[in-house]
PDB file of C-alpha atoms and ligand atoms in Angstrom:
ATOM      1  CA  UNK A  28      80.952 101.727 109.294  1.00 49.00           C
ATOM      2  CA  UNK A  29      79.946 104.943 107.555  1.00 50.00           C
ATOM      3  CA  UNK A  30      82.161 107.929 106.913  1.00 56.00           C
ATOM      4  CA  UNK A  31      79.820 110.062 109.062  1.00 64.00           C
ATOM      5  CA  UNK A  32      81.268 108.422 112.222  1.00 88.00           C
ATOM      6  CA  UNK A  33      84.852 108.902 111.111  1.00 94.00           C
ATOM      7  CA  UNK A  34      86.938 111.752 112.523  1.00 97.00           C
ATOM      8  CA  UNK A  35      90.300 112.893 111.197  1.00 97.00           C
ATOM      9  CA  UNK A  36      92.504 114.907 113.540  1.00 98.00           C
ATOM     10  CA  UNK A  37      95.889 116.247 112.389  1.00 98.00           C
ATOM     11  CA  UNK A  38      98.646 115.401 114.882  1.00 98.00           C
ATOM     12  CA  UNK A  39     101.278 117.943 113.852  1.00 98.00           C
ATOM     13  CA  UNK A  40     101.716 120.897 111.547  1.00 97.00           C
ATOM     14  CA  UNK A  41     103.153 119.028 108.571  1.00 97.00           C
ATOM     15  CA  UNK A  42     102.614 115.283 108.875  1.00 98.00           C
ATOM     16  CA  UNK A  43     100.145 112.739 110.192  1.00 98.00           C
ATOM     17  CA  UNK A  44      96.530 112.523 111.307  1.00 98.00           C
ATOM     18  CA  UNK A  45      94.716 110.240 113.727  1.00 98.00           C
ATOM     19  CA  UNK A  46      91.586 108.586 112.375  1.00 98.00           C
ATOM     20  CA  UNK A  47      88.968 107.605 114.946  1.00 97.00           C
ATOM     21  CA  UNK A  48      85.417 106.234 114.863  1.00 96.00           C
ATOM     22  CA  UNK A  49      86.395 103.564 112.406  1.00 96.00           C
ATOM     23  CA  UNK A  50      86.706  99.771 112.275  1.00 96.00           C
ATOM     24  CA  UNK A  51      89.075  98.832 109.456  1.00 97.00           C
ATOM     25  CA  UNK A  52      87.550  95.335 109.301  1.00 96.00           C
ATOM     26  CA  UNK A  53      84.150  96.789 108.494  1.00 94.00           C
ATOM     27  CA  UNK A  54      84.407  99.830 106.245  1.00 94.00           C
ATOM     28  CA  UNK A  55      81.963 101.009 103.621  1.00 94.00           C
ATOM     29  CA  UNK A  56      83.247 102.438 100.349  1.00 95.00           C
ATOM     30  CA  UNK A  57      82.640 106.062 101.400  1.00 95.00           C
ATOM     31  CA  UNK A  58      84.710 105.603 104.573  1.00 96.00           C
ATOM     32  CA  UNK A  59      87.449 103.922 102.560  1.00 97.00           C
ATOM     33  CA  UNK A  60      87.529 106.847 100.117  1.00 97.00           C
ATOM     34  CA  UNK A  61      87.730 109.325 103.019  1.00 97.00           C
ATOM     35  CA  UNK A  62      90.727 107.381 104.353  1.00 97.00           C
ATOM     36  CA  UNK A  63      92.465 107.305 100.962  1.00 97.00           C
ATOM     37  CA  UNK A  64      91.921 111.067 100.519  1.00 97.00           C
ATOM     38  CA  UNK A  65      93.285 111.754 104.027  1.00 98.00           C
ATOM     39  CA  UNK A  66      96.307 109.537 103.312  1.00 98.00           C
ATOM     40  CA  UNK A  67      97.174 111.759 100.357  1.00 96.00           C
ATOM     41  CA  UNK A  68      96.699 114.886 102.449  1.00 97.00           C
ATOM     42  CA  UNK A  69      98.537 113.909 105.673  1.00 98.00           C
ATOM     43  CA  UNK A  70     101.143 111.352 104.509  1.00 98.00           C
ATOM     44  CA  UNK A  71     100.542 108.982 107.409  1.00 98.00           C
ATOM     45  CA  UNK A  72      97.351 107.968 109.205  1.00 98.00           C
ATOM     46  CA  UNK A  73      97.158 106.470 112.692  1.00 98.00           C
ATOM     47  CA  UNK A  74      94.380 104.169 113.925  1.00 98.00           C
ATOM     48  CA  UNK A  75      93.942 102.782 117.481  1.00 98.00           C
ATOM     49  CA  UNK A  76      92.344  99.589 118.791  1.00 97.00           C
ATOM     50  CA  UNK A  77      92.164  97.719 115.481  1.00 97.00           C
ATOM     51  CA  UNK A  78      92.037  94.064 116.525  1.00 89.00           C
ATOM     52  CA  UNK A  79      92.494  92.831 112.964  1.00 97.00           C
ATOM     53  CA  UNK A  80      93.188  89.206 112.210  1.00 98.00           C
ATOM     54  CA  UNK A  81      95.810  88.588 109.526  1.00 98.00           C
ATOM     55  CA  UNK A  82      93.116  87.900 106.865  1.00 98.00           C
ATOM     56  CA  UNK A  83      91.411  91.199 107.843  1.00 98.00           C
ATOM     57  CA  UNK A  84      94.751  93.048 107.667  1.00 98.00           C
ATOM     58  CA  UNK A  85      95.284  91.622 104.162  1.00 98.00           C
ATOM     59  CA  UNK A  86      91.705  92.403 103.083  1.00 98.00           C
ATOM     60  CA  UNK A  87      92.054  96.047 104.184  1.00 98.00           C
ATOM     61  CA  UNK A  88      95.398  96.431 102.358  1.00 98.00           C
ATOM     62  CA  UNK A  89      93.969  94.912  99.174  1.00 98.00           C
ATOM     63  CA  UNK A  90      91.226  97.547  99.161  1.00 97.00           C
ATOM     64  CA  UNK A  91      93.968 100.212  99.074  1.00 97.00           C
ATOM     65  CA  UNK A  92      96.140  98.629  96.338  1.00 97.00           C
ATOM     66  CA  UNK A  93      97.565  95.221  95.359  1.00 97.00           C
ATOM     67  CA  UNK A  94     100.083  93.904  97.880  1.00 97.00           C
ATOM     68  CA  UNK A  95     103.787  94.337  97.112  1.00 93.00           C
ATOM     69  CA  UNK A  96     105.300  91.304  98.856  1.00 90.00           C
ATOM     70  CA  UNK A  97     108.583  92.154 100.607  1.00 84.00           C
ATOM     71  CA  UNK A  98     111.496  90.093  99.276  1.00 80.00           C
ATOM     72  CA  UNK A  99     113.634  90.155 102.413  1.00 80.00           C
ATOM     73  CA  UNK A 100     111.682  89.977 105.651  1.00 83.00           C
ATOM     74  CA  UNK A 101     110.427  86.814 107.316  1.00 86.00           C
ATOM     75  CA  UNK A 102     106.723  86.404 106.502  1.00 91.00           C
ATOM     76  CA  UNK A 103     104.071  85.749 109.114  1.00 95.00           C
ATOM     77  CA  UNK A 104     103.365  82.020 109.310  1.00 94.00           C
ATOM     78  CA  UNK A 105     100.759  81.148 106.689  1.00 96.00           C
ATOM     79  CA  UNK A 106     100.544  84.709 105.317  1.00 97.00           C
ATOM     80  CA  UNK A 107     103.318  85.456 102.804  1.00 94.00           C
ATOM     81  CA  UNK A 108     101.728  88.879 102.140  1.00 97.00           C
ATOM     82  CA  UNK A 109     102.585  90.033 105.702  1.00 97.00           C
ATOM     83  CA  UNK A 110     106.187  90.784 106.685  1.00 94.00           C
ATOM     84  CA  UNK A 111     107.296  90.462 110.289  1.00 93.00           C
ATOM     85  CA  UNK A 112     109.089  93.475 111.734  1.00 94.00           C
ATOM     86  CA  UNK A 113     110.454  91.793 114.830  1.00 92.00           C
ATOM     87  CA  UNK A 114     113.077  92.591 117.428  1.00 93.00           C
ATOM     88  CA  UNK A 115     113.746  90.008 120.132  1.00 93.00           C
ATOM     89  CA  UNK A 116     114.972  90.841 123.654  1.00 95.00           C
ATOM     90  CA  UNK A 117     118.453  89.467 122.855  1.00 92.00           C
ATOM     91  CA  UNK A 118     118.824  91.378 119.582  1.00 89.00           C
ATOM     92  CA  UNK A 119     120.723  94.679 119.283  1.00 89.00           C
ATOM     93  CA  UNK A 120     119.803  95.846 115.805  1.00 86.00           C
ATOM     94  CA  UNK A 121     116.221  96.585 114.781  1.00 91.00           C
ATOM     95  CA  UNK A 122     114.618  96.784 111.355  1.00 89.00           C
ATOM     96  CA  UNK A 123     114.139 100.342 110.084  1.00 90.00           C
ATOM     97  CA  UNK A 124     116.314 101.938 112.775  1.00 92.00           C
ATOM     98  CA  UNK A 125     117.238 105.047 110.783  1.00 92.00           C
ATOM     99  CA  UNK A 126     115.386 107.515 108.554  1.00 95.00           C
ATOM    100  CA  UNK A 127     114.287 105.822 105.317  1.00 94.00           C
ATOM    101  CA  UNK A 128     111.406 105.096 103.030  1.00 94.00           C
ATOM    102  CA  UNK A 129     110.476 101.529 102.068  1.00 90.00           C
ATOM    103  CA  UNK A 130     111.401  99.908  98.737  1.00 90.00           C
ATOM    104  CA  UNK A 131     112.836 103.050  97.074  1.00 94.00           C
ATOM    105  CA  UNK A 132     115.300 100.715  95.286  1.00 92.00           C
ATOM    106  CA  UNK A 133     112.442  99.318  93.145  1.00 92.00           C
ATOM    107  CA  UNK A 134     111.570 100.796  89.720  1.00 93.00           C
ATOM    108  CA  UNK A 135     107.956 101.223  90.931  1.00 94.00           C
ATOM    109  CA  UNK A 136     108.476 101.704  94.686  1.00 95.00           C
ATOM    110  CA  UNK A 137     105.785 100.510  97.056  1.00 94.00           C
ATOM    111  CA  UNK A 138     103.241 103.283  97.533  1.00 96.00           C
ATOM    112  CA  UNK A 139     102.727 102.663 101.213  1.00 97.00           C
ATOM    113  CA  UNK A 140     102.927 100.394 104.205  1.00 97.00           C
ATOM    114  CA  UNK A 141     100.268  99.390 106.725  1.00 98.00           C
ATOM    115  CA  UNK A 142     101.977  98.476 110.000  1.00 98.00           C
ATOM    116  CA  UNK A 143      99.977  96.786 112.774  1.00 98.00           C
ATOM    117  CA  UNK A 144     101.392  96.520 116.313  1.00 98.00           C
ATOM    118  CA  UNK A 145     101.135  92.984 117.737  1.00 98.00           C
ATOM    119  CA  UNK A 146     103.551  93.246 120.718  1.00 98.00           C
ATOM    120  CA  UNK A 147     105.058  96.464 122.044  1.00 98.00           C
ATOM    121  CA  UNK A 148     107.722  97.058 124.707  1.00 98.00           C
ATOM    122  CA  UNK A 149     106.643  98.582 128.041  1.00 98.00           C
ATOM    123  CA  UNK A 150     108.368 101.835 127.052  1.00 97.00           C
ATOM    124  CA  UNK A 151     109.947 103.156 123.865  1.00 98.00           C
ATOM    125  CA  UNK A 152     109.734 101.645 120.394  1.00 98.00           C
ATOM    126  CA  UNK A 153     108.055 104.730 118.906  1.00 98.00           C
ATOM    127  CA  UNK A 154     108.250 105.492 115.194  1.00 98.00           C
ATOM    128  CA  UNK A 155     109.060 108.922 113.777  1.00 98.00           C
ATOM    129  CA  UNK A 156     107.482 110.123 110.527  1.00 98.00           C
ATOM    130  CA  UNK A 157     108.516 113.096 108.439  1.00 98.00           C
ATOM    131  CA  UNK A 158     106.950 114.973 105.525  1.00 98.00           C
ATOM    132  CA  UNK A 159     109.153 115.106 102.431  1.00 98.00           C
ATOM    133  CA  UNK A 160     106.586 117.417 100.800  1.00 98.00           C
ATOM    134  CA  UNK A 161     106.899 120.041 103.557  1.00 98.00           C
ATOM    135  CA  UNK A 162     110.673 119.599 103.470  1.00 98.00           C
ATOM    136  CA  UNK A 163     110.676 120.237  99.709  1.00 98.00           C
ATOM    137  CA  UNK A 164     108.515 123.362 100.153  1.00 98.00           C
ATOM    138  CA  UNK A 165     110.984 124.656 102.768  1.00 98.00           C
ATOM    139  CA  UNK A 166     114.062 124.438 100.516  1.00 98.00           C
ATOM    140  CA  UNK A 167     115.624 127.678  99.273  1.00 98.00           C
ATOM    141  CA  UNK A 168     114.714 128.502  95.651  1.00 98.00           C
ATOM    142  CA  UNK A 169     118.282 128.104  94.317  1.00 97.00           C
ATOM    143  CA  UNK A 170     118.489 124.586  95.758  1.00 98.00           C
ATOM    144  CA  UNK A 171     115.062 123.715  94.313  1.00 98.00           C
ATOM    145  CA  UNK A 172     116.398 124.826  90.913  1.00 97.00           C
ATOM    146  CA  UNK A 173     119.636 122.805  91.278  1.00 97.00           C
ATOM    147  CA  UNK A 174     117.821 119.574  92.068  1.00 97.00           C
ATOM    148  CA  UNK A 175     114.885 120.005  89.683  1.00 96.00           C
ATOM    149  CA  UNK A 176     116.382 117.886  86.865  1.00 96.00           C
ATOM    150  CA  UNK A 177     118.575 115.484  88.873  1.00 98.00           C
ATOM    151  CA  UNK A 178     118.127 111.775  89.434  1.00 98.00           C
ATOM    152  CA  UNK A 179     119.515 109.624  92.245  1.00 97.00           C
ATOM    153  CA  UNK A 180     120.744 106.036  92.290  1.00 97.00           C
ATOM    154  CA  UNK A 181     118.854 103.878  94.798  1.00 96.00           C
ATOM    155  CA  UNK A 182     120.112 100.426  95.823  1.00 90.00           C
ATOM    156  CA  UNK A 183     119.505  97.825  98.518  1.00 85.00           C
ATOM    157  CA  UNK A 184     122.814  95.921  98.107  1.00 79.00           C
ATOM    158  CA  UNK A 185     124.527  97.608 101.074  1.00 77.00           C
ATOM    159  CA  UNK A 186     121.539  96.777 103.319  1.00 76.00           C
ATOM    160  CA  UNK A 187     120.383  93.368 102.123  1.00 73.00           C
ATOM    161  CA  UNK A 188     123.435  92.109 100.190  1.00 68.00           C
ATOM    162  CA  UNK A 189     125.244  89.113 101.671  1.00 65.00           C
ATOM    163  CA  UNK A 190     128.265  91.221 102.666  1.00 65.00           C
ATOM    164  CA  UNK A 191     126.335  94.037 104.343  1.00 67.00           C
ATOM    165  CA  UNK A 192     126.758  94.657 108.056  1.00 63.00           C
ATOM    166  CA  UNK A 193     122.997  94.916 108.449  1.00 62.00           C
ATOM    167  CA  UNK A 194     122.327  91.580 106.743  1.00 60.00           C
ATOM    168  CA  UNK A 195     124.931  89.934 108.965  1.00 62.00           C
ATOM    169  CA  UNK A 196     123.428  91.377 112.143  1.00 62.00           C
ATOM    170  CA  UNK A 197     119.789  90.616 111.416  1.00 60.00           C
ATOM    171  CA  UNK A 198     120.395  88.091 108.627  1.00 53.00           C
ATOM    172  CA  UNK A 199     118.712  85.216 110.396  1.00 48.00           C
ATOM    173  CA  UNK A 200     115.489  87.187 110.250  1.00 54.00           C
ATOM    174  CA  UNK A 201     115.796  88.294 106.622  1.00 61.00           C
ATOM    175  CA  UNK A 202     115.225  86.142 103.577  1.00 57.00           C
ATOM    176  CA  UNK A 203     116.769  86.287 100.078  1.00 63.00           C
ATOM    177  CA  UNK A 204     119.824  88.270 101.211  1.00 60.00           C
ATOM    178  CA  UNK A 205     121.232  87.925  97.681  1.00 64.00           C
ATOM    179  CA  UNK A 206     118.093  89.291  96.008  1.00 70.00           C
ATOM    180  CA  UNK A 207     119.617  92.719  95.571  1.00 77.00           C
ATOM    181  CA  UNK A 208     119.175  95.474  93.002  1.00 81.00           C
ATOM    182  CA  UNK A 209     118.616  99.127  92.364  1.00 91.00           C
ATOM    183  CA  UNK A 210     117.268 101.808  90.048  1.00 95.00           C
ATOM    184  CA  UNK A 211     117.215 105.585  89.577  1.00 97.00           C
ATOM    185  CA  UNK A 212     114.460 108.077  90.450  1.00 98.00           C
ATOM    186  CA  UNK A 213     114.076 111.851  90.062  1.00 98.00           C
ATOM    187  CA  UNK A 214     115.071 113.830  93.174  1.00 98.00           C
ATOM    188  CA  UNK A 215     111.817 115.763  92.943  1.00 98.00           C
ATOM    189  CA  UNK A 216     108.781 113.659  92.084  1.00 97.00           C
ATOM    190  CA  UNK A 217     105.178 114.579  91.418  1.00 96.00           C
ATOM    191  CA  UNK A 218     103.085 112.607  93.889  1.00 97.00           C
ATOM    192  CA  UNK A 219     100.870 110.236  91.848  1.00 95.00           C
ATOM    193  CA  UNK A 220      97.751 110.913  93.977  1.00 94.00           C
ATOM    194  CA  UNK A 221      98.055 114.610  94.791  1.00 96.00           C
ATOM    195  CA  UNK A 222     100.561 116.015  92.282  1.00 96.00           C
ATOM    196  CA  UNK A 223     102.452 117.621  95.191  1.00 97.00           C
ATOM    197  CA  UNK A 224     106.220 117.972  94.784  1.00 98.00           C
ATOM    198  CA  UNK A 225     108.129 115.557  97.035  1.00 98.00           C
ATOM    199  CA  UNK A 226     111.849 115.420  97.800  1.00 98.00           C
ATOM    200  CA  UNK A 227     112.488 111.764  96.977  1.00 97.00           C
ATOM    201  CA  UNK A 228     115.893 110.842  98.395  1.00 97.00           C
ATOM    202  CA  UNK A 229     116.699 108.901 101.547  1.00 95.00           C
ATOM    203  CA  UNK A 230     119.928 108.147 103.348  1.00 92.00           C
ATOM    204  CA  UNK A 231     119.254 104.406 103.670  1.00 90.00           C
ATOM    205  CA  UNK A 232     118.977 103.514  99.984  1.00 93.00           C
ATOM    206  CA  UNK A 233     120.346 106.428  97.919  1.00 96.00           C
ATOM    207  CA  UNK A 234     123.938 105.766  96.859  1.00 94.00           C
ATOM    208  CA  UNK A 235     124.606 108.901  94.787  1.00 96.00           C
ATOM    209  CA  UNK A 236     123.420 111.464  92.277  1.00 98.00           C
ATOM    210  CA  UNK A 237     123.421 110.173  88.696  1.00 98.00           C
ATOM    211  CA  UNK A 238     126.361 111.638  86.738  1.00 97.00           C
ATOM    212  CA  UNK A 239     127.927 113.446  89.737  1.00 97.00           C
ATOM    213  CA  UNK A 240     131.288 112.724  91.374  1.00 97.00           C
ATOM    214  CA  UNK A 241     131.141 110.980  94.744  1.00 96.00           C
ATOM    215  CA  UNK A 242     132.319 114.116  96.575  1.00 97.00           C
ATOM    216  CA  UNK A 243     129.824 116.465  94.912  1.00 97.00           C
ATOM    217  CA  UNK A 244     127.073 113.954  95.336  1.00 97.00           C
ATOM    218  CA  UNK A 245     127.822 113.424  99.039  1.00 97.00           C
ATOM    219  CA  UNK A 246     127.923 117.172  99.620  1.00 97.00           C
ATOM    220  CA  UNK A 247     124.535 117.780  97.980  1.00 98.00           C
ATOM    221  CA  UNK A 248     122.906 114.807  99.715  1.00 97.00           C
ATOM    222  CA  UNK A 249     124.300 115.895 103.096  1.00 97.00           C
ATOM    223  CA  UNK A 250     122.772 119.358 102.582  1.00 97.00           C
ATOM    224  CA  UNK A 251     119.405 117.828 101.679  1.00 97.00           C
ATOM    225  CA  UNK A 252     119.438 115.348 104.574  1.00 97.00           C
ATOM    226  CA  UNK A 253     120.350 118.058 107.067  1.00 97.00           C
ATOM    227  CA  UNK A 254     117.344 120.031 105.864  1.00 97.00           C
ATOM    228  CA  UNK A 255     114.973 117.038 105.788  1.00 96.00           C
ATOM    229  CA  UNK A 256     115.602 116.076 109.421  1.00 95.00           C
ATOM    230  CA  UNK A 257     114.614 119.459 110.811  1.00 96.00           C
ATOM    231  CA  UNK A 258     112.288 118.656 113.735  1.00 96.00           C
ATOM    232  CA  UNK A 259     109.395 120.783 112.464  1.00 96.00           C
ATOM    233  CA  UNK A 260     108.803 118.343 109.595  1.00 97.00           C
ATOM    234  CA  UNK A 261     108.393 115.290 111.818  1.00 97.00           C
ATOM    235  CA  UNK A 262     106.065 113.646 114.342  1.00 98.00           C
ATOM    236  CA  UNK A 263     106.741 110.791 116.793  1.00 98.00           C
ATOM    237  CA  UNK A 264     104.037 108.123 117.183  1.00 98.00           C
ATOM    238  CA  UNK A 265     103.713 105.931 120.308  1.00 98.00           C
ATOM    239  CA  UNK A 266     102.327 102.465 119.705  1.00 98.00           C
ATOM    240  CA  UNK A 267      99.844 100.336 121.634  1.00 98.00           C
ATOM    241  CA  UNK A 268      98.858  96.791 120.694  1.00 98.00           C
ATOM    242  CA  UNK A 269      96.287  97.176 117.902  1.00 98.00           C
ATOM    243  CA  UNK A 270      97.616 100.524 116.661  1.00 98.00           C
ATOM    244  CA  UNK A 271      98.077 100.881 112.924  1.00 98.00           C
ATOM    245  CA  UNK A 272     100.179 103.376 111.005  1.00 98.00           C
ATOM    246  CA  UNK A 273      99.419 103.602 107.298  1.00 98.00           C
ATOM    247  CA  UNK A 274     102.134 105.655 105.667  1.00 98.00           C
ATOM    248  CA  UNK A 275     102.800 106.894 102.195  1.00 98.00           C
ATOM    249  CA  UNK A 276     106.335 106.024 101.114  1.00 97.00           C
ATOM    250  CA  UNK A 277     106.369 108.807  98.520  1.00 97.00           C
ATOM    251  CA  UNK A 278     105.293 111.510 100.961  1.00 98.00           C
ATOM    252  CA  UNK A 279     107.137 110.539 104.143  1.00 98.00           C
ATOM    253  CA  UNK A 280     110.247 109.108 105.740  1.00 97.00           C
ATOM    254  CA  UNK A 281     110.026 106.963 108.869  1.00 98.00           C
ATOM    255  CA  UNK A 282     112.410 105.766 111.591  1.00 97.00           C
ATOM    256  CA  UNK A 283     111.754 102.964 114.090  1.00 97.00           C
ATOM    257  CA  UNK A 284     113.469 104.042 117.322  1.00 98.00           C
ATOM    258  CA  UNK A 285     115.660 101.360 118.896  1.00 97.00           C
ATOM    259  CA  UNK A 286     115.426 102.304 122.577  1.00 97.00           C
ATOM    260  CA  UNK A 287     113.842  99.248 124.249  1.00 98.00           C
ATOM    261  CA  UNK A 288     116.670  96.727 124.626  1.00 95.00           C
ATOM    262  CA  UNK A 289     115.709  93.550 126.463  1.00 97.00           C
ATOM    263  CA  UNK A 290     112.104  93.595 125.247  1.00 98.00           C
ATOM    264  CA  UNK A 291     110.285  92.136 122.265  1.00 97.00           C
ATOM    265  CA  UNK A 292     108.602  94.370 119.689  1.00 97.00           C
ATOM    266  CA  UNK A 293     106.579  92.638 116.968  1.00 97.00           C
ATOM    267  CA  UNK A 294     104.810  94.407 114.147  1.00 97.00           C
ATOM    268  CA  UNK A 295     103.062  93.046 111.047  1.00 98.00           C
ATOM    269  CA  UNK A 296     103.692  95.034 107.895  1.00 97.00           C
ATOM    270  CA  UNK A 297     101.877  94.921 104.579  1.00 97.00           C
ATOM    271  CA  UNK A 298     103.310  97.004 101.783  1.00 97.00           C
ATOM    272  CA  UNK A 299     101.125  98.018  98.838  1.00 97.00           C
ATOM    273  CA  UNK A 300     102.142  98.565  95.240  1.00 96.00           C
ATOM    274  CA  UNK A 301     102.988 101.898  93.706  1.00 94.00           C
ATOM    275  CA  UNK A 302     103.733 103.139  90.207  1.00 93.00           C
ATOM    276  CA  UNK A 303     106.813 104.258  88.327  1.00 92.00           C
ATOM    277  CA  UNK A 304     107.648 107.773  89.483  1.00 94.00           C
ATOM    278  CA  UNK A 305     107.581 110.924  87.340  1.00 92.00           C
ATOM    279  CA  UNK A 306     109.703 114.015  87.789  1.00 94.00           C
ATOM    280  CA  UNK A 307     107.751 117.053  88.959  1.00 95.00           C
ATOM    281  CA  UNK A 308     107.284 119.650  86.223  1.00 88.00           C
TER     282      UNK A 308
HETATM  283  C1  LIG B 413     109.775  99.866 109.017  1.00 75.54           C
HETATM  284  O1  LIG B 413     110.782 100.521 108.778  1.00 75.54           O
HETATM  285  O2  LIG B 413     109.031  99.479 108.144  1.00 75.54           O
HETATM  286  C2  LIG B 413     109.461  99.524 110.453  1.00 75.54           C
HETATM  287  C3  LIG B 413     108.842 100.659 111.170  1.00 75.54           C
HETATM  288  C4  LIG B 413     108.580 100.319 112.613  1.00 75.54           C
HETATM  289  O3  LIG B 413     108.836  99.190 113.020  1.00 75.54           O
HETATM  290  O4  LIG B 413     108.112 101.185 113.348  1.00 75.54           O
END
């Protein structure tokens, strides 16, 4: 597959592009580089009709970066590198059912995730993606100045810890519920691939601003979250079996909509390694 057959079409003003004319199981190096460049530019890439086997899914991910094996989700049988994102017809709570970005509680958070749809409900089950770079650009200057030197605490204990509501509800499908931890990151990071400034906080894993009182911290985070969720920064993707979304955890948030009760939705997710994050200058 050469890059000359590959077409990249933006899907919204600020986030996402659909890549067509490509077979991810059979990519030459030029096509791969085009995809990596587009990933940096658009934050999330969508591919259709990719009938990848699990070994092909793993091989594609390993050409992007080493795999960052998820510590909590049930792996696909025989493939510990692939996490199942599964919701059964009898289950109420889904995985990723609120705005977040994956693994932000790690000192070197996973750079991205490559999610492949295996079973989709007849309707619903879309995923929303949002650009945290566009959201940063849209902040007022005084707020940009306020947050420029701040760091946030990120933790997974309230999600994956043994006492968390989430772990109790979906616990039978998560592993290592006591493998919890956290770290701090700058609120405004320089993206390691593009250098673009990104607003790196998320409501799922951020527990407060380092050195701030709980009240002040909550007030600032609420202001930032209200801004981040403005509809112009986001795009909603509808899945078919064989669709892939490859998102950049440093450039986007995502949210798996939970609107298909009574049906199974099964996705295979591979998460790839990132680096320790630097504050934007
Ligand atoms: C996730 O949060 O990684 C899952 C996204 C999805 O299932 O659409």
